[in-house]
Amino acid sequence: SAVISQKPSRDICQRGTSLTIQCQVDSQVTMMFWYRQQPGQSLTLIATANQGSEATYESGFVIDKFPISRPNLTFSTLTVSNMSPEDSSIYLCSISEPFNYGYTFGSGTRLTVV
Amino acid sequence: GIQVEQSPPDLILQEGANSTLRCNFSDSVNNLQWFHQNPWGQLINLFYIPSGTKQNGRLSATTVATERYSLLYISSSQTTDSGVYFCAASGGSYIPTFGRGTSLIVHP
């Protein structure tokens, strides 16, 4: 299956600042997904990112807060903007390889906002 | 969308014990996966199993698509098996819905 490199692995940020998370895939993929996992909770889909078009956001998530870039078929970034302590979560990127491996996830970014 | 329910929510085992985790889903699926999230937050793909049975070492999984459930078996559990086990299912949209997970603690 494809390999995803996600960075940073963790960060501690001041409230009001922004953090950009990067995901690099070792092969070309059509769709990439960004998830949030709040402490003790399951994974929630933030948005789906397709190359060459704007990301599609799930209910409760907006582009101004979580802008996403997808400049090519192997790379995507998620920015968490104007952070507050409520944004402290694990953020994960994912790709789909249906019929073979299903979904593969990056190693995650553990964000703490103070 | 598809609803995914996992049971039990919490499980505590002694090393060497066997266990069965269950995942029920509300509709037909074209993808069902089991993941293990380790204490560092990494999500490891255990099985891609929309139907049938697979085995990998001490772990095995069975999905009965017609009855809308999947089971994950852990035999001879080890402390390194501790963590949260997630089931994720998707239908026509191919976007998975995650269950709430089973938190497993294996004591030495």
mmCIF file of C-alpha atoms in Angstrom:
data_model
loop_
_atom_site.group_PDB
_atom_site.id
_atom_site.type_symbol
_atom_site.label_atom_id
_atom_site.label_comp_id
_atom_site.label_asym_id
_atom_site.label_seq_id
_atom_site.Cartn_x
_atom_site.Cartn_y
_atom_site.Cartn_z
ATOM 1 C CA SER A 1 0.000 0.000 0.000
ATOM 2 C CA ALA A 2 0.970 3.657 -0.339
ATOM 3 C CA VAL A 3 3.040 5.333 2.347
ATOM 4 C CA ILE A 4 2.033 8.697 3.809
ATOM 5 C CA SER A 5 4.496 11.015 5.524
ATOM 6 C CA GLN A 6 2.807 13.500 7.837
ATOM 7 C CA LYS A 7 4.472 16.319 9.719
ATOM 8 C CA PRO A 8 4.831 17.717 12.250
ATOM 9 C CA SER A 9 4.176 14.741 14.516
ATOM 10 C CA ARG A 10 3.293 17.036 17.393
ATOM 11 C CA ASP A 11 3.290 20.708 18.297
ATOM 12 C CA ILE A 12 2.375 23.008 21.130
ATOM 13 C CA CYS A 13 0.999 26.326 19.913
ATOM 14 C CA GLN A 14 -0.172 29.594 21.402
ATOM 15 C CA ARG A 15 -3.827 30.510 21.053
ATOM 16 C CA GLY A 16 -4.531 32.848 18.172
ATOM 17 C CA THR A 17 -1.773 31.436 15.976
ATOM 18 C CA SER A 18 -2.012 29.050 13.003
ATOM 19 C CA LEU A 19 -0.388 25.707 12.256
ATOM 20 C CA THR A 20 0.025 24.052 8.860
ATOM 21 C CA ILE A 21 0.154 20.270 8.678
ATOM 22 C CA GLN A 22 1.657 18.572 5.649
ATOM 23 C CA CYS A 23 1.033 15.159 4.105
ATOM 24 C CA GLN A 24 3.171 13.654 1.358
ATOM 25 C CA VAL A 25 2.166 10.418 -0.390
ATOM 26 C CA ASP A 26 4.649 8.220 -2.237
ATOM 27 C CA SER A 27 2.233 7.677 -5.147
ATOM 28 C CA GLN A 28 -0.423 9.685 -6.964
ATOM 29 C CA VAL A 29 -3.884 9.585 -5.420
ATOM 30 C CA THR A 30 -7.100 11.242 -6.484
ATOM 31 C CA MET A 31 -8.626 12.007 -3.123
ATOM 32 C CA MET A 32 -7.070 12.866 0.202
ATOM 33 C CA PHE A 33 -8.980 13.224 3.435
ATOM 34 C CA TRP A 34 -8.384 15.174 6.621
ATOM 35 C CA TYR A 35 -9.696 13.979 9.989
ATOM 36 C CA ARG A 36 -9.793 15.368 13.494
ATOM 37 C CA GLN A 37 -9.768 13.229 16.623
ATOM 38 C CA GLN A 38 -10.599 15.119 19.784
ATOM 39 C CA PRO A 39 -9.329 13.671 23.076
ATOM 40 C CA GLY A 40 -11.018 10.370 23.899
ATOM 41 C CA GLN A 41 -13.212 10.538 20.806
ATOM 42 C CA SER A 42 -13.493 8.809 17.463
ATOM 43 C CA LEU A 43 -12.369 10.257 14.134
ATOM 44 C CA THR A 44 -14.403 12.962 12.432
ATOM 45 C CA LEU A 45 -13.955 13.859 8.774
ATOM 46 C CA ILE A 46 -13.056 17.528 8.245
ATOM 47 C CA ALA A 47 -12.890 17.641 4.452
ATOM 48 C CA THR A 48 -12.103 15.838 1.236
ATOM 49 C CA ALA A 49 -9.344 17.347 -0.903
ATOM 50 C CA ASN A 50 -9.217 16.808 -4.660
ATOM 51 C CA GLN A 51 -6.398 18.097 -6.813
ATOM 52 C CA GLY A 52 -7.301 21.174 -8.796
ATOM 53 C CA SER A 53 -10.524 22.002 -6.996
ATOM 54 C CA GLU A 54 -11.650 23.400 -3.686
ATOM 55 C CA ALA A 55 -11.939 21.023 -0.806
ATOM 56 C CA THR A 56 -15.361 19.726 0.225
ATOM 57 C CA TYR A 57 -16.021 20.401 3.903
ATOM 58 C CA GLU A 58 -18.220 18.404 6.243
ATOM 59 C CA SER A 59 -20.904 19.992 8.339
ATOM 60 C CA GLY A 60 -19.398 21.966 11.191
ATOM 61 C CA PHE A 61 -16.111 22.709 9.445
ATOM 62 C CA VAL A 62 -15.425 25.849 7.408
ATOM 63 C CA ILE A 63 -12.709 26.886 5.014
ATOM 64 C CA ASP A 64 -11.744 30.012 6.970
ATOM 65 C CA LYS A 65 -10.876 27.899 10.006
ATOM 66 C CA PHE A 66 -9.390 24.888 8.179
ATOM 67 C CA PRO A 67 -8.015 25.978 4.792
ATOM 68 C CA ILE A 68 -6.729 23.084 2.704
ATOM 69 C CA SER A 69 -4.382 23.072 -0.254
ATOM 70 C CA ARG A 70 -3.949 20.268 -2.790
ATOM 71 C CA PRO A 71 -1.403 21.498 -5.346
ATOM 72 C CA ASN A 72 -0.736 18.076 -6.893
ATOM 73 C CA LEU A 73 -1.685 14.401 -6.649
ATOM 74 C CA THR A 74 0.878 13.541 -3.956
ATOM 75 C CA PHE A 75 0.677 16.435 -1.491
ATOM 76 C CA SER A 76 -1.810 18.278 0.703
ATOM 77 C CA THR A 77 -1.768 20.684 3.615
ATOM 78 C CA LEU A 78 -4.289 21.488 6.331
ATOM 79 C CA THR A 79 -4.021 24.732 8.263
ATOM 80 C CA VAL A 80 -5.654 25.161 11.644
ATOM 81 C CA SER A 81 -6.239 28.905 11.910
ATOM 82 C CA ASN A 82 -6.686 31.259 14.839
ATOM 83 C CA MET A 83 -6.317 28.375 17.245
ATOM 84 C CA SER A 84 -8.027 28.022 20.606
ATOM 85 C CA PRO A 85 -7.602 25.306 23.258
ATOM 86 C CA GLU A 86 -10.671 23.562 21.788
ATOM 87 C CA ASP A 87 -8.599 22.820 18.678
ATOM 88 C CA SER A 88 -6.303 20.557 20.708
ATOM 89 C CA SER A 89 -6.681 17.239 18.889
ATOM 90 C CA ILE A 90 -4.950 14.693 16.735
ATOM 91 C CA TYR A 91 -5.197 15.591 13.050
ATOM 92 C CA LEU A 92 -4.758 12.830 10.485
ATOM 93 C CA CYS A 93 -4.603 12.728 6.718
ATOM 94 C CA SER A 94 -5.785 9.713 4.774
ATOM 95 C CA ILE A 95 -5.959 8.305 1.289
ATOM 96 C CA SER A 96 -8.214 5.736 -0.294
ATOM 97 C CA GLU A 97 -6.996 2.638 -2.122
ATOM 98 C CA PRO A 98 -10.292 0.838 -2.623
ATOM 99 C CA PHE A 99 -10.506 -2.808 -3.602
ATOM 100 C CA ASN A 100 -7.044 -3.476 -2.211
ATOM 101 C CA TYR A 101 -6.151 -1.769 1.026
ATOM 102 C CA GLY A 102 -9.033 0.529 1.860
ATOM 103 C CA TYR A 103 -7.949 3.630 3.738
ATOM 104 C CA THR A 104 -4.389 4.367 4.819
ATOM 105 C CA PHE A 105 -3.574 7.043 7.380
ATOM 106 C CA GLY A 106 -0.639 9.292 8.061
ATOM 107 C CA SER A 107 1.012 9.022 11.458
ATOM 108 C CA GLY A 108 -0.996 11.953 12.813
ATOM 109 C CA THR A 109 -0.231 15.373 14.267
ATOM 110 C CA ARG A 110 -0.871 15.798 17.981
ATOM 111 C CA LEU A 111 -1.723 19.454 18.503
ATOM 112 C CA THR A 112 -1.912 21.141 21.884
ATOM 113 C CA VAL A 113 -3.082 24.747 22.066
ATOM 114 C CA VAL A 114 -2.204 26.688 25.208
ATOM 115 C CA GLY B 1 -25.080 7.673 6.087
ATOM 116 C CA ILE B 2 -23.925 4.385 7.541
ATOM 117 C CA GLN B 3 -24.089 3.991 11.310
ATOM 118 C CA VAL B 4 -21.328 1.990 12.989
ATOM 119 C CA GLU B 5 -21.570 0.608 16.494
ATOM 120 C CA GLN B 6 -18.766 -1.133 18.336
ATOM 121 C CA SER B 7 -18.831 -3.271 21.432
ATOM 122 C CA PRO B 8 -17.671 -3.508 24.089
ATOM 123 C CA PRO B 9 -16.537 0.094 24.654
ATOM 124 C CA ASP B 10 -13.901 -0.994 27.146
ATOM 125 C CA LEU B 11 -12.080 -4.269 27.702
ATOM 126 C CA ILE B 12 -9.496 -5.267 30.286
ATOM 127 C CA LEU B 13 -7.601 -8.515 29.835
ATOM 128 C CA GLN B 14 -4.829 -10.446 31.451
ATOM 129 C CA GLU B 15 -1.940 -11.237 29.162
ATOM 130 C CA GLY B 16 -2.571 -14.490 27.323
ATOM 131 C CA ALA B 17 -6.359 -14.166 27.236
ATOM 132 C CA ASN B 18 -8.479 -14.212 24.076
ATOM 133 C CA SER B 19 -11.078 -11.619 23.113
ATOM 134 C CA THR B 20 -13.681 -10.797 20.489
ATOM 135 C CA LEU B 21 -14.573 -7.285 19.400
ATOM 136 C CA ARG B 22 -17.763 -6.625 17.483
ATOM 137 C CA CYS B 23 -18.747 -4.039 14.854
ATOM 138 C CA ASN B 24 -22.338 -3.648 13.655
ATOM 139 C CA PHE B 25 -23.159 -1.501 10.657
ATOM 140 C CA SER B 26 -26.499 -0.231 9.449
ATOM 141 C CA ASP B 27 -26.329 -0.691 5.677
ATOM 142 C CA SER B 28 -24.570 -2.501 2.865
ATOM 143 C CA VAL B 29 -20.879 -1.728 2.738
ATOM 144 C CA ASN B 30 -18.211 -1.832 0.062
ATOM 145 C CA ASN B 31 -15.417 -1.254 2.549
ATOM 146 C CA LEU B 32 -14.903 -2.341 6.120
ATOM 147 C CA GLN B 33 -11.668 -1.965 8.004
ATOM 148 C CA TRP B 34 -10.302 -2.610 11.465
ATOM 149 C CA PHE B 35 -7.674 -0.244 12.854
ATOM 150 C CA HIS B 36 -5.522 -0.241 15.960
ATOM 151 C CA GLN B 37 -4.608 3.119 17.428
ATOM 152 C CA ASN B 38 -1.543 2.866 19.595
ATOM 153 C CA PRO B 39 -0.858 5.088 22.624
ATOM 154 C CA TRP B 40 1.080 7.527 20.387
ATOM 155 C CA GLY B 41 -2.008 8.114 18.250
ATOM 156 C CA GLN B 42 -0.876 6.222 15.175
ATOM 157 C CA LEU B 43 -3.675 4.461 13.328
ATOM 158 C CA ILE B 44 -2.581 1.087 12.022
ATOM 159 C CA ASN B 45 -4.625 -0.738 9.394
ATOM 160 C CA LEU B 46 -5.238 -4.278 10.665
ATOM 161 C CA PHE B 47 -7.657 -5.667 8.125
ATOM 162 C CA TYR B 48 -9.421 -4.565 4.970
ATOM 163 C CA ILE B 49 -12.351 -6.970 5.104
ATOM 164 C CA PRO B 50 -15.644 -6.042 3.412
ATOM 165 C CA SER B 51 -16.556 -9.737 3.530
ATOM 166 C CA GLY B 52 -15.126 -13.104 4.479
ATOM 167 C CA THR B 53 -12.387 -14.063 6.901
ATOM 168 C CA LYS B 54 -8.744 -13.062 7.163
ATOM 169 C CA GLN B 55 -5.990 -13.936 9.581
ATOM 170 C CA ASN B 56 -2.730 -12.238 10.430
ATOM 171 C CA GLY B 57 -0.771 -13.922 13.199
ATOM 172 C CA ARG B 58 -2.706 -13.758 16.451
ATOM 173 C CA LEU B 59 -5.380 -11.551 14.911
ATOM 174 C CA SER B 60 -8.225 -12.596 12.684
ATOM 175 C CA ALA B 61 -11.381 -10.933 11.412
ATOM 176 C CA THR B 62 -14.660 -12.065 9.949
ATOM 177 C CA THR B 63 -17.275 -9.939 8.198
ATOM 178 C CA VAL B 64 -20.756 -11.283 7.516
ATOM 179 C CA ALA B 65 -21.982 -8.632 5.125
ATOM 180 C CA THR B 66 -25.492 -10.075 4.782
ATOM 181 C CA GLU B 67 -25.994 -9.794 8.555
ATOM 182 C CA ARG B 68 -24.136 -6.459 8.802
ATOM 183 C CA TYR B 69 -21.525 -7.248 11.363
ATOM 184 C CA SER B 70 -17.815 -7.859 11.664
ATOM 185 C CA LEU B 71 -15.768 -9.501 14.409
ATOM 186 C CA LEU B 72 -12.128 -9.012 15.354
ATOM 187 C CA TYR B 73 -10.501 -11.840 17.279
ATOM 188 C CA ILE B 74 -7.387 -11.360 19.368
ATOM 189 C CA SER B 75 -5.789 -14.534 20.661
ATOM 190 C CA SER B 76 -3.095 -14.878 23.316
ATOM 191 C CA SER B 77 -3.200 -11.142 23.986
ATOM 192 C CA GLN B 78 -0.005 -9.235 24.756
ATOM 193 C CA THR B 79 0.573 -5.898 26.467
ATOM 194 C CA THR B 80 1.465 -4.407 23.087
ATOM 195 C CA ASP B 81 -2.108 -5.101 21.962
ATOM 196 C CA SER B 82 -3.291 -2.316 24.274
ATOM 197 C CA GLY B 83 -4.857 0.683 22.605
ATOM 198 C CA VAL B 84 -8.087 1.563 20.865
ATOM 199 C CA TYR B 85 -9.551 -0.591 18.119
ATOM 200 C CA PHE B 86 -11.701 1.152 15.530
ATOM 201 C CA CYS B 87 -14.041 -0.269 12.946
ATOM 202 C CA ALA B 88 -14.733 1.904 9.885
ATOM 203 C CA ALA B 89 -17.308 1.198 7.191
ATOM 204 C CA SER B 90 -18.265 2.909 3.958
ATOM 205 C CA GLY B 91 -20.981 2.470 1.395
ATOM 206 C CA GLY B 92 -21.564 4.150 -1.934
ATOM 207 C CA SER B 93 -19.678 7.329 -1.072
ATOM 208 C CA TYR B 94 -16.493 5.401 -0.198
ATOM 209 C CA ILE B 95 -15.987 7.807 2.714
ATOM 210 C CA PRO B 96 -15.720 5.768 5.919
ATOM 211 C CA THR B 97 -17.687 6.236 9.073
ATOM 212 C CA PHE B 98 -15.828 5.300 12.218
ATOM 213 C CA GLY B 99 -17.280 3.603 15.261
ATOM 214 C CA ARG B 100 -16.558 4.948 18.731
ATOM 215 C CA GLY B 101 -13.904 2.322 19.292
ATOM 216 C CA THR B 102 -13.080 -0.361 21.850
ATOM 217 C CA SER B 103 -10.444 0.613 24.384
ATOM 218 C CA LEU B 104 -8.339 -2.435 25.264
ATOM 219 C CA ILE B 105 -5.955 -2.696 28.194
ATOM 220 C CA VAL B 106 -3.851 -5.833 28.535
ATOM 221 C CA HIS B 107 -2.194 -6.300 31.911
ATOM 222 C CA PRO B 108 1.024 -8.327 32.285
#
